[in-house]
mmCIF file of C-alpha atoms in Angstrom:
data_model
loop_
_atom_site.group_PDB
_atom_site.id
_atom_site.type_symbol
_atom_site.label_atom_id
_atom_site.label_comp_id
_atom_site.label_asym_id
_atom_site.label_seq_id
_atom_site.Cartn_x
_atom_site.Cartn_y
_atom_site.Cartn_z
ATOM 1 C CA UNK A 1 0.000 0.000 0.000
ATOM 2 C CA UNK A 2 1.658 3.348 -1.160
ATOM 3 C CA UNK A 3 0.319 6.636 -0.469
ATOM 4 C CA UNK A 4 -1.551 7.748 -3.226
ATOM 5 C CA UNK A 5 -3.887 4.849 -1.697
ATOM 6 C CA UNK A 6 -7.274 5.768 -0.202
ATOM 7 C CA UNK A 7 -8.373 4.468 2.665
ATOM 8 C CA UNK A 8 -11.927 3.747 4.073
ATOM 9 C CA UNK A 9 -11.556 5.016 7.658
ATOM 10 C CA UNK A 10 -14.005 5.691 10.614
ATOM 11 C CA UNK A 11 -14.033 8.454 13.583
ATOM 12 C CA UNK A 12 -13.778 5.941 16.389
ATOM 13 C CA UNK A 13 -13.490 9.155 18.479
ATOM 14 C CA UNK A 14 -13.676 12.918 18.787
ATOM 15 C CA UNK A 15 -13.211 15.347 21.946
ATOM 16 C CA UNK A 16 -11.785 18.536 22.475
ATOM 17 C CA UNK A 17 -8.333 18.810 23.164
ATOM 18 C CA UNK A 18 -8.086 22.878 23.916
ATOM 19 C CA UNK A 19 -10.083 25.765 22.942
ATOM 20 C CA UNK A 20 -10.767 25.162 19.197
ATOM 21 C CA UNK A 21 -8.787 22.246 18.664
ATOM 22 C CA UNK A 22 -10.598 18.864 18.030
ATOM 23 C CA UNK A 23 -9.023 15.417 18.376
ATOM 24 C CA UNK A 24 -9.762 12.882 15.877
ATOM 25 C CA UNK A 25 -9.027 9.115 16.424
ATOM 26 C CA UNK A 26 -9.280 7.355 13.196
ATOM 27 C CA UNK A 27 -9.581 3.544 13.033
ATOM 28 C CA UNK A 28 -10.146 0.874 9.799
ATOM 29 C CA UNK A 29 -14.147 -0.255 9.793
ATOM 30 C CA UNK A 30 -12.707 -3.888 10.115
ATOM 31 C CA UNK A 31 -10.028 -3.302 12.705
ATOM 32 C CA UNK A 32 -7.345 -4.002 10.687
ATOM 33 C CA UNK A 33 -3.879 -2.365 10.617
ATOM 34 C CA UNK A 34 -3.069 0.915 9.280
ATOM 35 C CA UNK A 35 -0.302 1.937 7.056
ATOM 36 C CA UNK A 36 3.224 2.489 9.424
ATOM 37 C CA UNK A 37 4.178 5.696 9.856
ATOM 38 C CA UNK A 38 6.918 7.505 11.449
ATOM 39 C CA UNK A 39 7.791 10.981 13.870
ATOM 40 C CA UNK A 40 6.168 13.942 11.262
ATOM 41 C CA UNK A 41 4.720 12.336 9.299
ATOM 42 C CA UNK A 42 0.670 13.548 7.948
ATOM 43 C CA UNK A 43 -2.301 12.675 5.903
ATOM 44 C CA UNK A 44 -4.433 13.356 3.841
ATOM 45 C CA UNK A 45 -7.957 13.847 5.018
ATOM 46 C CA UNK A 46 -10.829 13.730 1.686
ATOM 47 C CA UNK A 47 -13.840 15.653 3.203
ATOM 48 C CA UNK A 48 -17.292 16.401 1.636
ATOM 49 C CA UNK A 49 -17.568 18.859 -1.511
ATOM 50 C CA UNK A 50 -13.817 17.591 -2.780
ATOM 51 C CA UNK A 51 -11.751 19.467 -0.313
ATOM 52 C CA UNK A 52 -8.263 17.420 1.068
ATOM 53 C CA UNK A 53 -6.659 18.361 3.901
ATOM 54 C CA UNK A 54 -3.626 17.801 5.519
ATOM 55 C CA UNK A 55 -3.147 16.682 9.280
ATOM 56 C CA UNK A 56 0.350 15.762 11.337
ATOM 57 C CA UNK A 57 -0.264 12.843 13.158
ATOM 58 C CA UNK A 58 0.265 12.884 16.659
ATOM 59 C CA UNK A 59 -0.466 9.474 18.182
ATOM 60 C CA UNK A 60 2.057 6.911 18.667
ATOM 61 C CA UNK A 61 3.721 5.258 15.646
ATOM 62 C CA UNK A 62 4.046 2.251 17.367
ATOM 63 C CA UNK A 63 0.082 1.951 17.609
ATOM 64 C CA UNK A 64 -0.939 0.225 14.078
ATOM 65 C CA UNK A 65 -4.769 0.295 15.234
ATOM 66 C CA UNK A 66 -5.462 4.264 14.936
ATOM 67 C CA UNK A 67 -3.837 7.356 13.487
ATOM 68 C CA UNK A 68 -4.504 10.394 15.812
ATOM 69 C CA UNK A 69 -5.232 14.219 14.415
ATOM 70 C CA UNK A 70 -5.574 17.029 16.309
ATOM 71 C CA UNK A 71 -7.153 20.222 14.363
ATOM 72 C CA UNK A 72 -7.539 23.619 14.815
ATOM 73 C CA UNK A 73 -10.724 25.705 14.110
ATOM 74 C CA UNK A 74 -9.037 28.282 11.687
ATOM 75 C CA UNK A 75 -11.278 32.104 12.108
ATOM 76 C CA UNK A 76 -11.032 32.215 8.208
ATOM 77 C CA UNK A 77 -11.205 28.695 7.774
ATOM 78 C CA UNK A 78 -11.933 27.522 3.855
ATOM 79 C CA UNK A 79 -13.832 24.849 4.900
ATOM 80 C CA UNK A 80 -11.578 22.121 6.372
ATOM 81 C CA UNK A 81 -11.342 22.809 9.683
ATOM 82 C CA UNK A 82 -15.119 23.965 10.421
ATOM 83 C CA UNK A 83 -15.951 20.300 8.652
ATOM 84 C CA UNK A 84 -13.440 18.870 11.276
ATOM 85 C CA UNK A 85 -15.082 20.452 13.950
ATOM 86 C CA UNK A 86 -18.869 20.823 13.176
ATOM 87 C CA UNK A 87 -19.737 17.449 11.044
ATOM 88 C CA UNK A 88 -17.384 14.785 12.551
ATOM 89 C CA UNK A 89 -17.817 12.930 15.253
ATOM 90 C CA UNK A 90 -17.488 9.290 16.770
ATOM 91 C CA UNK A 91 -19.085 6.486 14.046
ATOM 92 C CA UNK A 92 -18.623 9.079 11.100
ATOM 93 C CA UNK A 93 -16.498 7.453 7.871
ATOM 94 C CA UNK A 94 -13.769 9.385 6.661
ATOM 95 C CA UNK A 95 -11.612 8.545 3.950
ATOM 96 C CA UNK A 96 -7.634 9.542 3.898
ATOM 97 C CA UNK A 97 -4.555 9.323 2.319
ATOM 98 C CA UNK A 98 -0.646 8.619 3.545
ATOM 99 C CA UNK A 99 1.268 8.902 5.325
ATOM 100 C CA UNK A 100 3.971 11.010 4.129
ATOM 101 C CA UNK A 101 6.777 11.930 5.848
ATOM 102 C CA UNK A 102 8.748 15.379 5.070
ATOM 103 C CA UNK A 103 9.681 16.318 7.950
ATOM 104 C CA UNK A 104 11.130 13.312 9.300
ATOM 105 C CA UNK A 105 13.695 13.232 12.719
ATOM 106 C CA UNK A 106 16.997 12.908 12.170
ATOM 107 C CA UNK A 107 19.601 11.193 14.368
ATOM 108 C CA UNK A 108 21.208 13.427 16.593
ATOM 109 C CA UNK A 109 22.813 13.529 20.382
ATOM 110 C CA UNK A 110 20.378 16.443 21.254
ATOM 111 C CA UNK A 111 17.717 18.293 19.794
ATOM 112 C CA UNK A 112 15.339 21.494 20.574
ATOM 113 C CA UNK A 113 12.061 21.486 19.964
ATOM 114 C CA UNK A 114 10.123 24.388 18.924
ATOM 115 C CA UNK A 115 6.323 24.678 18.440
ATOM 116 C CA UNK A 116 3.587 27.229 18.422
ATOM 117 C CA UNK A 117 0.215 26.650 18.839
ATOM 118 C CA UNK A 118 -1.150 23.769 16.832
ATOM 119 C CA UNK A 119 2.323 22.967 15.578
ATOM 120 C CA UNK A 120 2.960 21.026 18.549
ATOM 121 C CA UNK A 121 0.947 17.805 16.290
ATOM 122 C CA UNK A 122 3.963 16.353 14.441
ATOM 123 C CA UNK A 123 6.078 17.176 17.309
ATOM 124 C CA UNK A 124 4.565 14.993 19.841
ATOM 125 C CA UNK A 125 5.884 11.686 18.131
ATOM 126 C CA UNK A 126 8.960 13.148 18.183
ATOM 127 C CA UNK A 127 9.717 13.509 21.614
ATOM 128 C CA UNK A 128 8.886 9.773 22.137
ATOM 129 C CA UNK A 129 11.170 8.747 19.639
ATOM 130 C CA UNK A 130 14.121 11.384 20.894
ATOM 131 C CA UNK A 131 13.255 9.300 24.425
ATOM 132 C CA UNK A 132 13.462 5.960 22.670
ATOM 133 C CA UNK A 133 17.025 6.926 20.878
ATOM 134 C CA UNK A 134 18.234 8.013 24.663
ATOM 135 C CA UNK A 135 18.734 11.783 23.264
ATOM 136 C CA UNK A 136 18.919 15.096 25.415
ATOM 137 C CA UNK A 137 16.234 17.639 24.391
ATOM 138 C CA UNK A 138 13.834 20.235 25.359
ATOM 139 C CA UNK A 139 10.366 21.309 24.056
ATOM 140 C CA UNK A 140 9.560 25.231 23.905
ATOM 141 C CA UNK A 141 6.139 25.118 23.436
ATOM 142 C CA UNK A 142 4.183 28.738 22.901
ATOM 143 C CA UNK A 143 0.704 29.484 22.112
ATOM 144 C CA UNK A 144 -1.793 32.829 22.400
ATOM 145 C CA UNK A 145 -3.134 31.486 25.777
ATOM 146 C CA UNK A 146 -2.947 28.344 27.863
ATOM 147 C CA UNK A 147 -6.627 27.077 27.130
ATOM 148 C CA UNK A 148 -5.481 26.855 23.649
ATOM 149 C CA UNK A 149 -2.568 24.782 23.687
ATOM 150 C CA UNK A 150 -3.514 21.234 22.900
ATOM 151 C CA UNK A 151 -1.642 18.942 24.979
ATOM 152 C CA UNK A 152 -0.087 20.925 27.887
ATOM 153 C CA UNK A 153 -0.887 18.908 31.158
ATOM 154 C CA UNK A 154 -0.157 15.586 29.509
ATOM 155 C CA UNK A 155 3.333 17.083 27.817
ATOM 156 C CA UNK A 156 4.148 18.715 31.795
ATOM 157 C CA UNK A 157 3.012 15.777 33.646
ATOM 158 C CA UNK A 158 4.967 13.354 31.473
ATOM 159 C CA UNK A 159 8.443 15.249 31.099
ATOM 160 C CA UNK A 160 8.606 18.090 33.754
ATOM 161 C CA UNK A 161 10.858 20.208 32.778
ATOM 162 C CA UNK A 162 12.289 19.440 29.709
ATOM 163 C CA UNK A 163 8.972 21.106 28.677
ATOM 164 C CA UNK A 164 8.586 25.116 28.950
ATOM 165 C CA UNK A 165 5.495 26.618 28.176
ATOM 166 C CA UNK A 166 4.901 29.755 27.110
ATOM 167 C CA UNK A 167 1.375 31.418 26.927
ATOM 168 C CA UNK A 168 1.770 34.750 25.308
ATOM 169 C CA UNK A 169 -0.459 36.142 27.629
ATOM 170 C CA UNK A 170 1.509 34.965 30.713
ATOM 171 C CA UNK A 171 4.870 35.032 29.635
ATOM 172 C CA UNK A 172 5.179 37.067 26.245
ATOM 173 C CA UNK A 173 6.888 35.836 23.019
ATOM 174 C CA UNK A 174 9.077 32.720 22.687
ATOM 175 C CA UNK A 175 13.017 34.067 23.089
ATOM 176 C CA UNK A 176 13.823 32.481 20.181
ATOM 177 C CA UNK A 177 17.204 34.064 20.245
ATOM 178 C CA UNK A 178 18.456 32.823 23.388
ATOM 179 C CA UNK A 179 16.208 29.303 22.493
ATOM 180 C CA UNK A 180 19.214 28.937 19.408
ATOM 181 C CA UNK A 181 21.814 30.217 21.183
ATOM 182 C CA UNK A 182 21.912 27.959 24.971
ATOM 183 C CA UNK A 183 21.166 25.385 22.692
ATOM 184 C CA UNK A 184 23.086 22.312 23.647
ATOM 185 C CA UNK A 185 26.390 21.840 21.188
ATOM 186 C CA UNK A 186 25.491 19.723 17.618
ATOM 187 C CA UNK A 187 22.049 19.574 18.678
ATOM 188 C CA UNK A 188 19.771 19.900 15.532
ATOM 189 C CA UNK A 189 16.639 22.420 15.758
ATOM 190 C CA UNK A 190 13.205 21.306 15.119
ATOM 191 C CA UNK A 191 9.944 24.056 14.620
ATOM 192 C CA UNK A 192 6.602 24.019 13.439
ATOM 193 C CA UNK A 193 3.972 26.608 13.838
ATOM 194 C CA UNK A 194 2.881 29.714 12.134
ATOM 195 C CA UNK A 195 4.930 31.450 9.410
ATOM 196 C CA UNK A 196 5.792 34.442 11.467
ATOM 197 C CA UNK A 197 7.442 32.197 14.256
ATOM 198 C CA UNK A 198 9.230 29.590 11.448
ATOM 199 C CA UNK A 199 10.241 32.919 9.825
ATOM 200 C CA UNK A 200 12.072 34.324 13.009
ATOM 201 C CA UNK A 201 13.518 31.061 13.517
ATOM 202 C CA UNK A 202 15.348 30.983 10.702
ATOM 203 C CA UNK A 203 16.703 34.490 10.954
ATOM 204 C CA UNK A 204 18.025 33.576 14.734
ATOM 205 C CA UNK A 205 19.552 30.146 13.053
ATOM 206 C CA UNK A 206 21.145 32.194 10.087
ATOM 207 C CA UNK A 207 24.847 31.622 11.736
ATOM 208 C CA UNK A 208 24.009 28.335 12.460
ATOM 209 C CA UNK A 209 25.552 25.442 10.649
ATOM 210 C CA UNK A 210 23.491 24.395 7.752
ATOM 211 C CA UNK A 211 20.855 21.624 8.257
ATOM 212 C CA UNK A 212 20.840 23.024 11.676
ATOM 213 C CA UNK A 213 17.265 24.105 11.589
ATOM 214 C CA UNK A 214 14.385 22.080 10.216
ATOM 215 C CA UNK A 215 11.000 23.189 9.829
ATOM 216 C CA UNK A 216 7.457 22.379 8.706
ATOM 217 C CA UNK A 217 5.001 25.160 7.242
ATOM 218 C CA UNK A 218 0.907 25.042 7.330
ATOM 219 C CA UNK A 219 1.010 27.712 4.964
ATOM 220 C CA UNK A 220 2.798 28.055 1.718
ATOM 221 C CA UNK A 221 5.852 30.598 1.373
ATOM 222 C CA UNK A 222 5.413 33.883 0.401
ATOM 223 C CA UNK A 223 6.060 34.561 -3.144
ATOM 224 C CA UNK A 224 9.202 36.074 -4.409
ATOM 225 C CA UNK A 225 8.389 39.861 -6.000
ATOM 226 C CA UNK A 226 11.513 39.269 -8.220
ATOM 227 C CA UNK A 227 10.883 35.744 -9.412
ATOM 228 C CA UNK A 228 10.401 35.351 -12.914
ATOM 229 C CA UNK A 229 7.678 33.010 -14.441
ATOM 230 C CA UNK A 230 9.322 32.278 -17.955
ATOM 231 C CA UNK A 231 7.680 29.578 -20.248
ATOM 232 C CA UNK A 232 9.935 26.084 -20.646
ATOM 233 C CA UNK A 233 9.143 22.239 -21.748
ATOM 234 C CA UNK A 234 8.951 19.411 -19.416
ATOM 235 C CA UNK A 235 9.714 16.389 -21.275
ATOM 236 C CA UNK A 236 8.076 13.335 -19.446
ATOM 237 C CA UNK A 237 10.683 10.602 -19.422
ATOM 238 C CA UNK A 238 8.659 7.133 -19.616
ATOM 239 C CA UNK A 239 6.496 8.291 -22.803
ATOM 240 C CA UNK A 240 9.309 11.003 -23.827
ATOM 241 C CA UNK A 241 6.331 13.608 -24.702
ATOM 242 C CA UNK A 242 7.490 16.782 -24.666
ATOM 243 C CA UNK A 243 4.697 19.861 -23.295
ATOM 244 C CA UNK A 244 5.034 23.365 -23.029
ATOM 245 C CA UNK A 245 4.819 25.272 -19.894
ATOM 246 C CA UNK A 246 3.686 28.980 -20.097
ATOM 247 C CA UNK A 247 4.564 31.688 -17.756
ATOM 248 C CA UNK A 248 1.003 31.713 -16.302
ATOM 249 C CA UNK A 249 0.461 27.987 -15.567
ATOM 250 C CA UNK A 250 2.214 25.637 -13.772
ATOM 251 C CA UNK A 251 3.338 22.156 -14.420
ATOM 252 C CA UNK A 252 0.645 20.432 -12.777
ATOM 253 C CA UNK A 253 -2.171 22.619 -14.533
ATOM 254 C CA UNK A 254 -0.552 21.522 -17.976
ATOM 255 C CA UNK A 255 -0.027 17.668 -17.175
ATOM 256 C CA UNK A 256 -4.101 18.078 -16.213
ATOM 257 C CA UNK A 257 -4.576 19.512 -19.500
ATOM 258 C CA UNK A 258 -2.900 16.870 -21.387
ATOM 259 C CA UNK A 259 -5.113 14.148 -19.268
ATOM 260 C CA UNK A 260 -2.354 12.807 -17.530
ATOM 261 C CA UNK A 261 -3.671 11.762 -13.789
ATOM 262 C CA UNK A 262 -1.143 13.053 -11.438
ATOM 263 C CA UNK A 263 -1.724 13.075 -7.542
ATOM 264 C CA UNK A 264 -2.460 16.666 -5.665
ATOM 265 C CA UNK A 265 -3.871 18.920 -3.168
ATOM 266 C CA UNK A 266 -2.557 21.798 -1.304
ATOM 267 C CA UNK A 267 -1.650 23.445 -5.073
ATOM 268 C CA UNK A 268 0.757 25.697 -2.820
ATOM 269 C CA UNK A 269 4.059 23.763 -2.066
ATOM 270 C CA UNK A 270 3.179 22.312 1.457
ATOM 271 C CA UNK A 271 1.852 18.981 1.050
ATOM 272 C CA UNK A 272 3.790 16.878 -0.488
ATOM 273 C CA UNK A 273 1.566 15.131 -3.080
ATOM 274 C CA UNK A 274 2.434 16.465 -6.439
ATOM 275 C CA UNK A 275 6.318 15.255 -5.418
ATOM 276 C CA UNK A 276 8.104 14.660 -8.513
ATOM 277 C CA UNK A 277 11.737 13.412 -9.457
ATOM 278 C CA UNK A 278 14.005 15.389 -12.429
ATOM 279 C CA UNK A 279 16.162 13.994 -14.055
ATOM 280 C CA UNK A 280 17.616 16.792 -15.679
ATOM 281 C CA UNK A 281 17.326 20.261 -15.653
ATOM 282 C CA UNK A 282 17.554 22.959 -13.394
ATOM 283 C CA UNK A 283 14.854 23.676 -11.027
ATOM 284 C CA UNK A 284 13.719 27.173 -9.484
ATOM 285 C CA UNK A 285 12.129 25.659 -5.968
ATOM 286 C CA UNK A 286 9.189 27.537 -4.321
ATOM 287 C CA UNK A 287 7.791 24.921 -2.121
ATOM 288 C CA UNK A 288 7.938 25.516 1.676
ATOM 289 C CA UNK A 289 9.285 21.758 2.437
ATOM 290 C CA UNK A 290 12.956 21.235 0.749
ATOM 291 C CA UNK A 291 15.823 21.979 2.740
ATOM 292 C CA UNK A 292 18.816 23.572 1.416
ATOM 293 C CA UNK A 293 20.455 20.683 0.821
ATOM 294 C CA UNK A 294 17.661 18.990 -0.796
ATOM 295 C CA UNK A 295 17.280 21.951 -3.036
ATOM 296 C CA UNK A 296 20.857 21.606 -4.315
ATOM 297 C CA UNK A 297 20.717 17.758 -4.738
ATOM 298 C CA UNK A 298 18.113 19.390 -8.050
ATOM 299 C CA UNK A 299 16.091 15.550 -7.944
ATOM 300 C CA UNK A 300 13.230 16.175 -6.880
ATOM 301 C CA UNK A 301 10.366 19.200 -7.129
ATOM 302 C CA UNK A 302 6.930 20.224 -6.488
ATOM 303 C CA UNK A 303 5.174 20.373 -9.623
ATOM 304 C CA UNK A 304 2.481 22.726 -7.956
ATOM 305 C CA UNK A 305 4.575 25.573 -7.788
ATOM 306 C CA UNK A 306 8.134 24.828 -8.540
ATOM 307 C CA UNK A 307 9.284 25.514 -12.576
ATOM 308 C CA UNK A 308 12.224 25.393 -14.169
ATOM 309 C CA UNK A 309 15.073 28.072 -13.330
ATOM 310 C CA UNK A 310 15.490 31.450 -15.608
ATOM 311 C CA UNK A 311 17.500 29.677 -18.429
ATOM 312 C CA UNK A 312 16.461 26.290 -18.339
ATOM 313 C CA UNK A 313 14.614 25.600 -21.493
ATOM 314 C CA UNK A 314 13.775 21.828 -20.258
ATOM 315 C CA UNK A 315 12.770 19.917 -17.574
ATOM 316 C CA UNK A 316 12.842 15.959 -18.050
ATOM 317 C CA UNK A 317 10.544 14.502 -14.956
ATOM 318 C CA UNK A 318 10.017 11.230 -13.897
ATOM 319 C CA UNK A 319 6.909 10.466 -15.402
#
């Protein structure tokens, strides 16, 4: 089973787990097993009127009988999260995709965890597997009030300390400065949360080593005002047809065009589905989940919103 595969699922349960986060245990009808997964990884949830969302899961990876998702009530929600809170509930059938993993935990001697808000989700596994490796870390853990941080009496009862929470309202902004910079030697830098927190982050990790700082967006990357949009071919390597790319469209609009069924669903560079390998060519990345590194190894893109670089006339994708 890959994870382009759908699966039949049911809401075996569904409770609050703060202020405008909802908790979803999902479970197979028959009680069978569900596809592995590992620390970060997320699905794919199909809801009514064609809209797919994407989840971290947050239970234990070790549990094969239910995936966990905990979801937050967006204000200017475009219908995913208001159908996660107001139409699901224990006995309803859901149907989802995955897992996929891009934001998956490296070894390391140490590492420093960073959420805010609802990016604690694809954090939680990974404290149990930072535990299970025998590695040092911490867990700063911010959010715009304590009644809306999923998780916080569990993540305090179970690791005292290591765990430092951080309502706004209590204790101000996350010192994300001094969080980098008492940070214990080699150890690597985890963070998920909103854009303006991820965004900081970086800035504060600039000096750092490179790879020292890994993230995971909700939200796609703001654009660049001086990218340019020039038109290039893809040439798709298992049929070797060759299609044009305009400035205006992107590759996945034109392989829908030409009929050719290709997985996809954020349509802004955070998901993860439209993942596609190049096997030559130069690619200009705008997807918020490559690192550096992965950028440079040129293998791989986003067809959503990633094109060819200003002066590559051809892309030749794994298709």
């Amino acid at each position: 089973m890959n994870a382009e595969t759908e699966l039949e699922l049911v809401v075996a349960a569904a409770a609050q787990a703060a202020a405008d986060v909802r908790l979803l245990e999902l479970r197979s009808p028959d009680g069978a097993e569900l596809p592995a997964w590992s620390a970060g990884a997320h699905i794919d949830l199909l809801l009514d009127d064609g809209l797919v969302r994407q989840y971290s899961l947050c239970g234990d990876p070790a549990d094969r009988g239910r995936w966990q998702v905990a979801v937050l009530r967006e204000p200017e929600s475009r219908g995913g999260s208001a159908h996660v809170h107001d139409k699901l509930g224990a006995g309803d059938p859901i149907r989802a995709r995955g897992p996929r993993n891009h934001f998956e935990l490296e070894p390391a001697a140490a590492y420093v965890f960073v959420a805010g808000g609802i990016g604690i989700t694809p954090i939680l596994p990974m404290l149990a597997a930072a535990d299970a490796a025998g590695a040092d870390w911490r867990l700063h853990y911010g959010g715009r009030t304590r009644g809306s941080m999923a998780f916080v009496d569990d993540l305090v009862a179970r690791h005292g300390d290591r765990v430092v929470i951080c309502p706004q309202d209590e204790t101000g902004l996350l010192d994300l400065n001094r969080i980098v910079t008492t940070r214990p030697p080699g150890a690597l830098l985890y963070a998920c949360g909103p854009a303006p927190l991820l965004d900081a982050l970086e800035t504060a990790c600039a000096p750092m080593p490179t790879g020292t700082l890994r993230t995971e967006r909700f939200t796609a990357l703001d654009a660049d005002p001086d990218a340019v949009s020039a038109g290039f071919e893809i040439e798709l390597a298992d049929s070797g047809q060759v299609l044009q790319v305009p400035p205006d469209k992107s590759i996945l609009e034109v392989l829908e065009e030409a009929d050719i069924e290709i997985l996809s669903s954020c349509r802004e560079g955070t998901c993860g589905t439209c993942e596609t390998g190049v096997q030559s060519g130069t690619i200009d990345h705008r997807d918020a989940l490559l690192t550096n590194e992965e950028r440079a190894a040129n293998d791989v893109m986003f067809i959503c919103v990633s094109r060819a670089a200003p002066g590559c006339p051809r892309l030749v994708l794994d298709r």
